[in-house]
Amino acid sequence: MRIEREKINPLSLPLKVRGRSRGLFPEGFLWGASTSAYQVEGGITQNDWAVSRMPPSGLACDHYNRYKEDFLLAKKLGQNAQRISLEWSRIEPEKGKFDERELEHYHQVLKFLKDNGFKTFVTLHHFTNPVWFAKLGGFEQKRNLDYFKVYVLKVAEDLGEYIDFWITINEPTVYAGMAYNEGKWPPFKKNIILVFQVYRNMLEAHNRAYDAIHKYYPNALVGFAQNIWCYEPANPRSFFDRLAVKFLKWVNFRLPFSRTKNDFLGLNHYFYGQLHFSMNWSKNFHEIRTNKNIPRTDRGWPIYPEALYQVLLELKKFHKPIYITENGLADSEDLKRADYIQKYLGAVAKAIEEGVDVRGYLHWSLLDCFEWEDGYKWKFGLLEVDFATQERRIRSSAEFYAKICKQNFMET
Ligand code: BGC
């Protein structure tokens, strides 16, 4: 069957999104950026990535020692929220043994953010596991979920007062897919049964963490960050293409958001895909055949703001506040980032105008950083990092974003 996928003019859609929005954001809208511990901190040696066959993140951005400089730059850029993650393997390097010095470190980090007027989004699990937890089978084993809960309780007890938004787990679908289907991340397995088992267990771990945190802080705001693409059938007339889209939507957000407890929805958004159903089991019964005329990031991901708008409209059905906890692009020359930010925020503004309760936007990422299996290849930062000298340079797109953050308004 020939797939007709060249019919739409992809370039006209982003403009449509932008043109209809007035670029106003609600009062109190949160503006900021995101990072994760293993990608930026440096000096992490006791997690499954650091001891795996993959090149380690090493010193990364040395953010562990330079967090003040980094957050002061974010403040100068008008940001009022930051998303960071805690490295479980620092806090609990051995099962049941907590490292008070590391807890004190995070205490200082979070206090610094609060003293500087930031709202804090804190992720408890962003792709990495302490070595001891991985050795016990990690999230493959339901019986291990209690270990995660013990860690969460310790964080709640020691650091909870500085946490405004809790993100229990980052992107369970991506983690399960990359580590258990594609076999590219530790523990490098390729087993479809484990994919679903790990996914289910992570959602269960989230629910248990939700209850544990609420025990300490009944008014806590707890959610998890899900990576949600916009999917469309490659051929809208094909029953099977439509079915592939339905299935992926169900797995990605309909199921998890309706079966878990959440005070808000955390949305990580990067991708748009036109799906074609395929009988190929090894490709999970689908292929992505996205229009070649759509502009791309350095990583080859489509730049298609309409996708974010569509996803936001779908999430409206859950009647929960939405925070965009990641959105951004690899763009080493900083040629496309400002325009990307403007168009994607245009999509957000338009969704808000249409009644979607979006309350914050955190750009990925504050810093150029370690990009998992690709090492330091991709440059996602608002701040450029020279990894030889650890110098930071503010990209011009970051100045552009700063204007929007400061004015809570974007010219359209
Ligand atoms: C992950 C980040 C990653 C980003 C860009 C997201 O899915 O949460 O850790 O750096 O994608 O690749």
Short mmCIF file of C-alpha atoms in Angstrom, two decimals, residues 17-372:
data_model
loop_
_atom_site.label_atom_id
_atom_site.label_comp_id
_atom_site.label_asym_id
_atom_site.label_seq_id
_atom_site.Cartn_x
_atom_site.Cartn_y
_atom_site.Cartn_z
CA VAL A 17 -0.47 27.69 15.75
CA ARG A 18 1.53 30.85 16.26
CA GLY A 19 -0.77 33.15 14.41
CA ARG A 20 -3.82 32.30 16.44
CA SER A 21 -2.24 32.72 19.82
CA ARG A 22 -1.80 36.02 21.63
CA GLY A 23 1.25 34.75 23.49
CA LEU A 24 -0.10 35.53 26.93
CA PHE A 25 0.60 33.23 29.82
CA PRO A 26 -1.40 33.01 33.06
CA GLU A 27 -0.19 34.87 36.11
CA GLY A 28 2.17 32.75 38.18
CA PHE A 29 3.23 30.68 35.17
CA LEU A 30 6.50 28.90 35.93
CA TRP A 31 9.45 29.38 33.62
CA GLY A 32 12.67 27.47 33.85
CA ALA A 33 14.86 24.63 32.71
CA SER A 34 15.59 21.01 33.55
CA THR A 35 18.60 18.82 34.21
CA SER A 36 19.22 15.38 35.64
CA ALA A 37 21.93 14.32 38.07
CA TYR A 38 23.91 11.81 36.04
CA GLN A 39 23.83 14.07 33.00
CA VAL A 40 25.29 17.13 34.71
CA GLU A 41 26.70 16.58 38.18
CA GLY A 42 29.92 14.67 37.51
CA GLY A 43 31.68 12.32 39.91
CA ILE A 44 28.93 9.68 40.08
CA THR A 45 30.48 6.22 40.25
CA GLN A 46 28.00 3.95 42.00
CA ASN A 47 25.13 3.67 39.56
CA ASP A 48 24.42 1.12 36.84
CA TRP A 49 25.53 3.50 34.05
CA ALA A 50 28.86 4.34 35.68
CA VAL A 51 29.82 0.67 35.98
CA SER A 52 28.37 -0.43 32.65
CA ARG A 53 30.11 -0.98 29.31
CA MET A 54 29.03 2.53 28.26
CA PRO A 55 31.46 5.44 28.49
CA PRO A 56 30.73 7.08 31.85
CA SER A 57 29.55 10.67 32.21
CA GLY A 58 32.75 11.41 34.16
CA LEU A 59 33.03 15.01 35.30
CA ALA A 60 30.02 15.99 33.14
CA CYS A 61 29.34 19.70 33.76
CA ASP A 62 30.80 19.53 37.26
CA HIS A 63 27.43 20.89 38.29
CA TYR A 64 27.86 19.16 41.66
CA ASN A 65 30.41 21.88 42.47
CA ARG A 66 29.16 24.62 40.17
CA TYR A 67 25.44 24.54 40.88
CA LYS A 68 25.47 28.04 42.38
CA GLU A 69 27.00 29.58 39.28
CA ASP A 70 24.54 27.67 37.07
CA PHE A 71 21.45 28.61 39.04
CA LEU A 72 22.53 32.24 39.29
CA LEU A 73 22.78 32.31 35.51
CA ALA A 74 19.28 30.82 35.30
CA LYS A 75 18.06 33.50 37.68
CA LYS A 76 19.70 36.21 35.60
CA LEU A 77 17.85 34.74 32.62
CA GLY A 78 14.55 35.42 34.36
CA GLN A 79 13.75 31.82 35.26
CA ASN A 80 11.69 31.18 38.37
CA ALA A 81 11.66 27.35 38.42
CA GLN A 82 14.26 24.62 38.10
CA ARG A 83 13.93 20.89 37.65
CA ILE A 84 16.77 18.80 39.00
CA SER A 85 17.08 15.14 39.90
CA LEU A 86 18.53 13.48 42.96
CA GLU A 87 21.06 10.73 42.40
CA TRP A 88 19.78 7.75 44.37
CA SER A 89 23.21 6.08 44.32
CA ARG A 90 24.75 9.07 46.11
CA ILE A 91 22.04 9.15 48.75
CA GLU A 92 21.92 5.38 49.31
CA PRO A 93 25.21 3.93 48.02
CA GLU A 94 24.55 0.66 49.85
CA LYS A 95 21.19 -0.94 50.52
CA GLY A 96 19.71 0.67 53.63
CA LYS A 97 22.76 2.90 54.28
CA PHE A 98 22.21 6.57 53.70
CA ASP A 99 25.04 8.97 53.10
CA GLU A 100 24.34 11.97 55.30
CA ARG A 101 26.94 14.11 53.53
CA GLU A 102 25.20 13.64 50.20
CA LEU A 103 21.83 14.40 51.76
CA GLU A 104 23.41 17.54 53.17
CA HIS A 105 24.70 18.41 49.69
CA TYR A 106 21.22 18.19 48.21
CA HIS A 107 19.91 20.10 51.18
CA GLN A 108 22.30 22.93 50.27
CA VAL A 109 21.38 22.76 46.58
CA LEU A 110 17.65 22.92 47.24
CA LYS A 111 18.01 25.61 49.88
CA PHE A 112 20.05 27.66 47.44
CA LEU A 113 17.28 27.36 44.86
CA LYS A 114 14.62 28.35 47.37
CA ASP A 115 16.70 31.26 48.72
CA ASN A 116 16.97 32.51 45.15
CA GLY A 117 13.25 32.45 44.60
CA PHE A 118 12.95 29.31 42.46
CA LYS A 119 10.13 26.80 42.58
CA THR A 120 11.72 23.36 42.68
CA PHE A 121 10.79 20.32 40.62
CA VAL A 122 12.67 17.32 41.98
CA THR A 123 12.91 14.02 40.13
CA LEU A 124 13.62 10.99 42.28
CA HIS A 125 14.52 8.57 39.49
CA HIS A 126 15.93 9.75 36.17
CA PHE A 127 17.09 6.58 34.37
CA THR A 128 19.88 5.56 36.79
CA ASN A 129 19.86 2.93 39.56
CA PRO A 130 22.30 2.36 42.40
CA VAL A 131 24.49 -0.64 41.56
CA TRP A 132 23.08 -2.64 44.48
CA PHE A 133 19.50 -2.06 43.30
CA ALA A 134 20.38 -3.02 39.72
CA LYS A 135 22.06 -6.22 41.00
CA LEU A 136 18.85 -7.18 42.76
CA GLY A 137 17.04 -6.91 39.42
CA GLY A 138 15.99 -3.25 39.60
CA PHE A 139 12.43 -2.58 38.48
CA GLU A 140 12.14 -6.03 36.90
CA GLN A 141 11.22 -7.37 40.32
CA LYS A 142 8.06 -6.30 42.07
CA ARG A 143 9.59 -7.16 45.42
CA ASN A 144 12.23 -4.43 44.85
CA LEU A 145 9.65 -1.66 44.84
CA ASP A 146 9.87 -1.39 48.60
CA TYR A 147 13.52 -0.34 48.27
CA PHE A 148 12.48 2.57 46.10
CA LYS A 149 9.87 3.51 48.68
CA VAL A 150 12.44 3.48 51.50
CA TYR A 151 14.60 5.91 49.51
CA VAL A 152 11.60 8.13 48.76
CA LEU A 153 10.64 8.23 52.43
CA LYS A 154 14.18 9.24 53.37
CA VAL A 155 14.12 12.05 50.82
CA ALA A 156 10.72 13.19 52.06
CA GLU A 157 11.95 13.21 55.64
CA ASP A 158 15.22 15.02 54.97
CA LEU A 159 14.57 17.25 51.96
CA GLY A 160 10.79 17.43 51.54
CA GLU A 161 10.42 20.94 52.90
CA TYR A 162 12.36 22.32 49.90
CA ILE A 163 10.46 20.40 47.23
CA ASP A 164 7.54 22.15 45.53
CA PHE A 165 6.87 19.56 42.82
CA TRP A 166 7.77 15.90 43.11
CA ILE A 167 8.49 13.93 39.97
CA THR A 168 8.76 10.37 41.14
CA ILE A 169 9.99 8.78 37.92
CA ASN A 170 11.21 10.20 34.63
CA GLU A 171 9.80 8.66 31.46
CA PRO A 172 9.03 5.06 32.45
CA THR A 173 8.25 4.16 28.83
CA VAL A 174 11.59 5.45 27.57
CA TYR A 175 13.49 3.73 30.36
CA ALA A 176 11.71 0.41 29.83
CA GLY A 177 12.10 0.68 26.06
CA MET A 178 15.77 1.63 25.95
CA ALA A 179 16.92 -0.72 28.72
CA TYR A 180 14.70 -3.75 28.02
CA ASN A 181 13.62 -3.55 24.39
CA GLU A 182 16.37 -1.78 22.47
CA GLY A 183 19.03 -3.09 24.83
CA LYS A 184 20.98 0.17 24.57
CA TRP A 185 20.93 1.14 28.26
CA PRO A 186 21.82 -0.92 31.33
CA PRO A 187 20.99 -3.75 31.82
CA PHE A 188 21.05 -4.04 27.96
CA LYS A 189 18.23 -6.59 27.69
CA LYS A 190 15.92 -7.28 24.78
CA ASN A 191 12.85 -8.89 26.17
CA ILE A 192 9.36 -7.63 25.41
CA ILE A 193 7.88 -9.29 28.50
CA LEU A 194 10.35 -7.44 30.70
CA VAL A 195 9.45 -4.16 28.99
CA PHE A 196 5.87 -4.44 30.17
CA GLN A 197 6.88 -5.81 33.55
CA VAL A 198 9.30 -2.94 34.21
CA TYR A 199 6.78 -0.38 32.96
CA ARG A 200 4.03 -1.79 35.17
CA ASN A 201 6.37 -1.94 38.18
CA MET A 202 7.51 1.64 37.67
CA LEU A 203 3.93 2.85 37.60
CA GLU A 204 3.29 0.88 40.78
CA ALA A 205 6.47 2.38 42.31
CA HIS A 206 5.11 5.81 41.42
CA ASN A 207 1.82 5.10 43.17
CA ARG A 208 3.59 3.87 46.28
CA ALA A 209 5.88 6.90 46.27
CA TYR A 210 2.82 9.12 45.84
CA ASP A 211 1.28 7.71 49.01
CA ALA A 212 4.57 7.79 50.92
CA ILE A 213 5.17 11.47 50.10
CA HIS A 214 1.60 12.41 50.94
CA LYS A 215 1.99 10.78 54.34
CA TYR A 216 4.68 13.32 55.15
CA TYR A 217 3.20 16.22 53.23
CA PRO A 218 -0.55 15.87 52.70
CA ASN A 219 -0.52 18.88 50.37
CA ALA A 220 2.49 17.77 48.33
CA LEU A 221 2.23 18.02 44.55
CA VAL A 222 3.32 14.71 43.12
CA GLY A 223 3.41 13.47 39.55
CA PHE A 224 5.73 11.75 37.11
CA ALA A 225 7.19 12.88 33.80
CA GLN A 226 6.00 11.05 30.74
CA ASN A 227 7.55 11.36 27.28
CA ILE A 228 4.61 11.86 24.96
CA TRP A 229 4.93 12.19 21.22
CA CYS A 230 2.23 13.29 18.90
CA TYR A 231 1.33 10.31 16.75
CA GLU A 232 -0.65 10.40 13.56
CA PRO A 233 -1.46 7.57 11.16
CA ALA A 234 0.87 7.65 8.14
CA ASN A 235 -2.17 6.86 6.04
CA PRO A 236 -5.35 8.14 7.73
CA ARG A 237 -7.40 5.75 5.59
CA SER A 238 -5.54 2.70 6.84
CA PHE A 239 -7.32 0.89 9.65
CA PHE A 240 -4.05 -0.64 10.86
CA ASP A 241 -2.15 2.67 10.88
CA ARG A 242 -4.96 4.16 12.95
CA LEU A 243 -4.84 1.14 15.23
CA ALA A 244 -1.08 1.57 15.73
CA VAL A 245 -1.68 5.19 16.78
CA LYS A 246 -4.47 4.20 19.16
CA PHE A 247 -2.34 1.52 20.75
CA LEU A 248 0.64 3.80 21.33
CA LYS A 249 -1.55 6.54 22.77
CA TRP A 250 -3.10 4.03 25.10
CA VAL A 251 0.26 2.71 26.28
CA ASN A 252 1.83 6.13 26.58
CA PHE A 253 -0.71 8.24 28.34
CA ARG A 254 -4.26 6.96 28.39
CA LEU A 255 -3.36 3.94 30.51
CA PRO A 256 -0.72 5.47 32.82
CA PHE A 257 -2.52 8.73 33.49
CA SER A 258 -5.83 7.04 34.20
CA ARG A 259 -4.38 4.30 36.41
CA THR A 260 -1.96 6.32 38.57
CA LYS A 261 -2.35 8.94 41.26
CA ASN A 262 -1.23 12.38 40.17
CA ASP A 263 -1.61 15.93 41.41
CA PHE A 264 -0.32 17.19 38.08
CA LEU A 265 0.78 15.75 34.77
CA GLY A 266 4.45 16.08 33.84
CA LEU A 267 4.88 16.25 30.08
CA ASN A 268 8.20 15.75 28.29
CA HIS A 269 7.67 16.46 24.63
CA TYR A 270 10.12 16.16 21.75
CA PHE A 271 8.73 14.13 18.95
CA TYR A 272 6.19 13.85 16.18
CA GLY A 273 5.71 10.64 14.25
CA GLN A 274 3.54 9.39 11.41
CA LEU A 275 3.02 5.74 12.19
CA HIS A 276 2.71 2.95 9.73
CA PHE A 277 1.57 -0.43 10.98
CA SER A 278 4.05 -3.16 10.11
CA MET A 279 3.88 -6.91 10.58
CA ASN A 280 7.43 -6.82 11.86
CA TRP A 281 7.59 -8.02 15.47
CA SER A 282 11.14 -6.74 15.94
CA LYS A 283 9.93 -3.22 15.12
CA ASN A 284 7.06 -3.48 17.60
CA PHE A 285 4.56 -3.59 14.74
CA HIS A 286 5.14 -0.05 13.60
CA GLU A 287 7.43 2.12 11.53
CA ILE A 288 7.78 5.85 11.72
CA ARG A 289 7.49 7.54 8.36
CA THR A 290 7.49 11.20 9.15
CA ASN A 291 7.28 13.70 6.31
CA LYS A 292 10.78 14.47 5.09
CA ASN A 293 9.99 18.15 4.53
CA ILE A 294 9.59 18.81 8.21
CA PRO A 295 12.65 20.65 9.54
CA ARG A 296 14.84 18.68 11.96
CA THR A 297 17.07 19.23 14.95
CA ASP A 298 20.73 18.14 14.94
CA ARG A 299 19.46 14.83 16.25
CA GLY A 300 17.08 14.42 13.36
CA TRP A 301 13.98 14.91 15.48
CA PRO A 302 11.16 16.75 13.69
CA ILE A 303 10.52 20.38 14.58
CA TYR A 304 6.76 20.47 14.57
CA PRO A 305 5.10 22.69 17.21
CA GLU A 306 1.62 21.58 16.19
CA ALA A 307 2.56 18.26 17.83
CA LEU A 308 2.84 19.84 21.27
CA TYR A 309 -0.49 21.59 20.78
CA GLN A 310 -2.16 18.29 19.85
CA VAL A 311 -0.69 16.49 22.85
CA LEU A 312 -1.81 19.25 25.20
CA LEU A 313 -5.36 19.03 23.85
CA GLU A 314 -5.36 15.29 24.48
CA LEU A 315 -4.14 15.77 28.04
CA LYS A 316 -6.92 18.26 28.77
CA LYS A 317 -9.22 15.26 29.21
CA PHE A 318 -7.52 14.30 32.46
CA HIS A 319 -8.54 17.57 34.20
CA LYS A 320 -5.21 18.00 35.93
CA PRO A 321 -2.74 20.89 35.87
CA ILE A 322 -0.02 20.25 33.31
CA TYR A 323 3.64 21.20 33.60
CA ILE A 324 5.88 20.83 30.59
CA THR A 325 8.82 19.25 32.37
CA GLU A 326 11.00 18.91 29.24
CA ASN A 327 10.98 20.30 25.72
CA GLY A 328 13.97 21.34 23.67
CA LEU A 329 16.35 20.45 20.89
CA ALA A 330 19.88 19.50 19.98
CA ASP A 331 21.27 22.53 18.14
CA SER A 332 25.02 22.95 18.48
CA GLU A 333 25.17 26.14 16.41
CA ASP A 334 22.17 27.69 18.17
CA LEU A 335 20.64 28.45 14.80
CA LYS A 336 17.17 27.05 15.43
CA ARG A 337 16.65 27.20 19.19
CA ALA A 338 15.12 30.69 19.51
CA ASP A 339 12.67 30.01 16.72
CA TYR A 340 11.88 26.59 18.18
CA ILE A 341 11.18 28.12 21.59
CA GLN A 342 8.96 30.77 20.06
CA LYS A 343 6.95 28.31 18.01
CA TYR A 344 6.57 25.68 20.72
CA LEU A 345 5.55 28.35 23.22
CA GLY A 346 3.10 29.61 20.62
CA ALA A 347 1.59 26.14 20.68
CA VAL A 348 1.43 26.24 24.48
CA ALA A 349 -0.19 29.69 24.47
CA LYS A 350 -2.77 28.54 21.98
CA ALA A 351 -3.59 25.46 24.05
CA ILE A 352 -3.98 27.64 27.14
CA GLU A 353 -6.33 29.93 25.23
CA GLU A 354 -8.38 26.87 24.43
CA GLY A 355 -8.72 25.97 28.08
CA VAL A 356 -5.80 23.59 28.66
CA ASP A 357 -4.48 24.11 32.18
CA VAL A 358 -0.74 24.45 31.48
CA ARG A 359 1.05 26.07 34.41
CA GLY A 360 4.73 25.91 33.60
CA TYR A 361 7.40 25.28 30.98
CA LEU A 362 10.84 23.86 31.73
CA HIS A 363 13.20 23.87 28.80
CA TRP A 364 15.53 20.91 28.27
CA SER A 365 18.14 21.72 29.16
CA LEU A 366 19.77 24.37 31.28
CA LEU A 367 23.20 23.02 30.26
CA ASP A 368 24.80 21.06 27.46
CA CYS A 369 25.21 17.68 29.07
CA PHE A 370 25.74 13.92 28.86
CA GLU A 371 23.22 12.46 26.43
CA TRP A 372 23.13 8.83 27.53
#
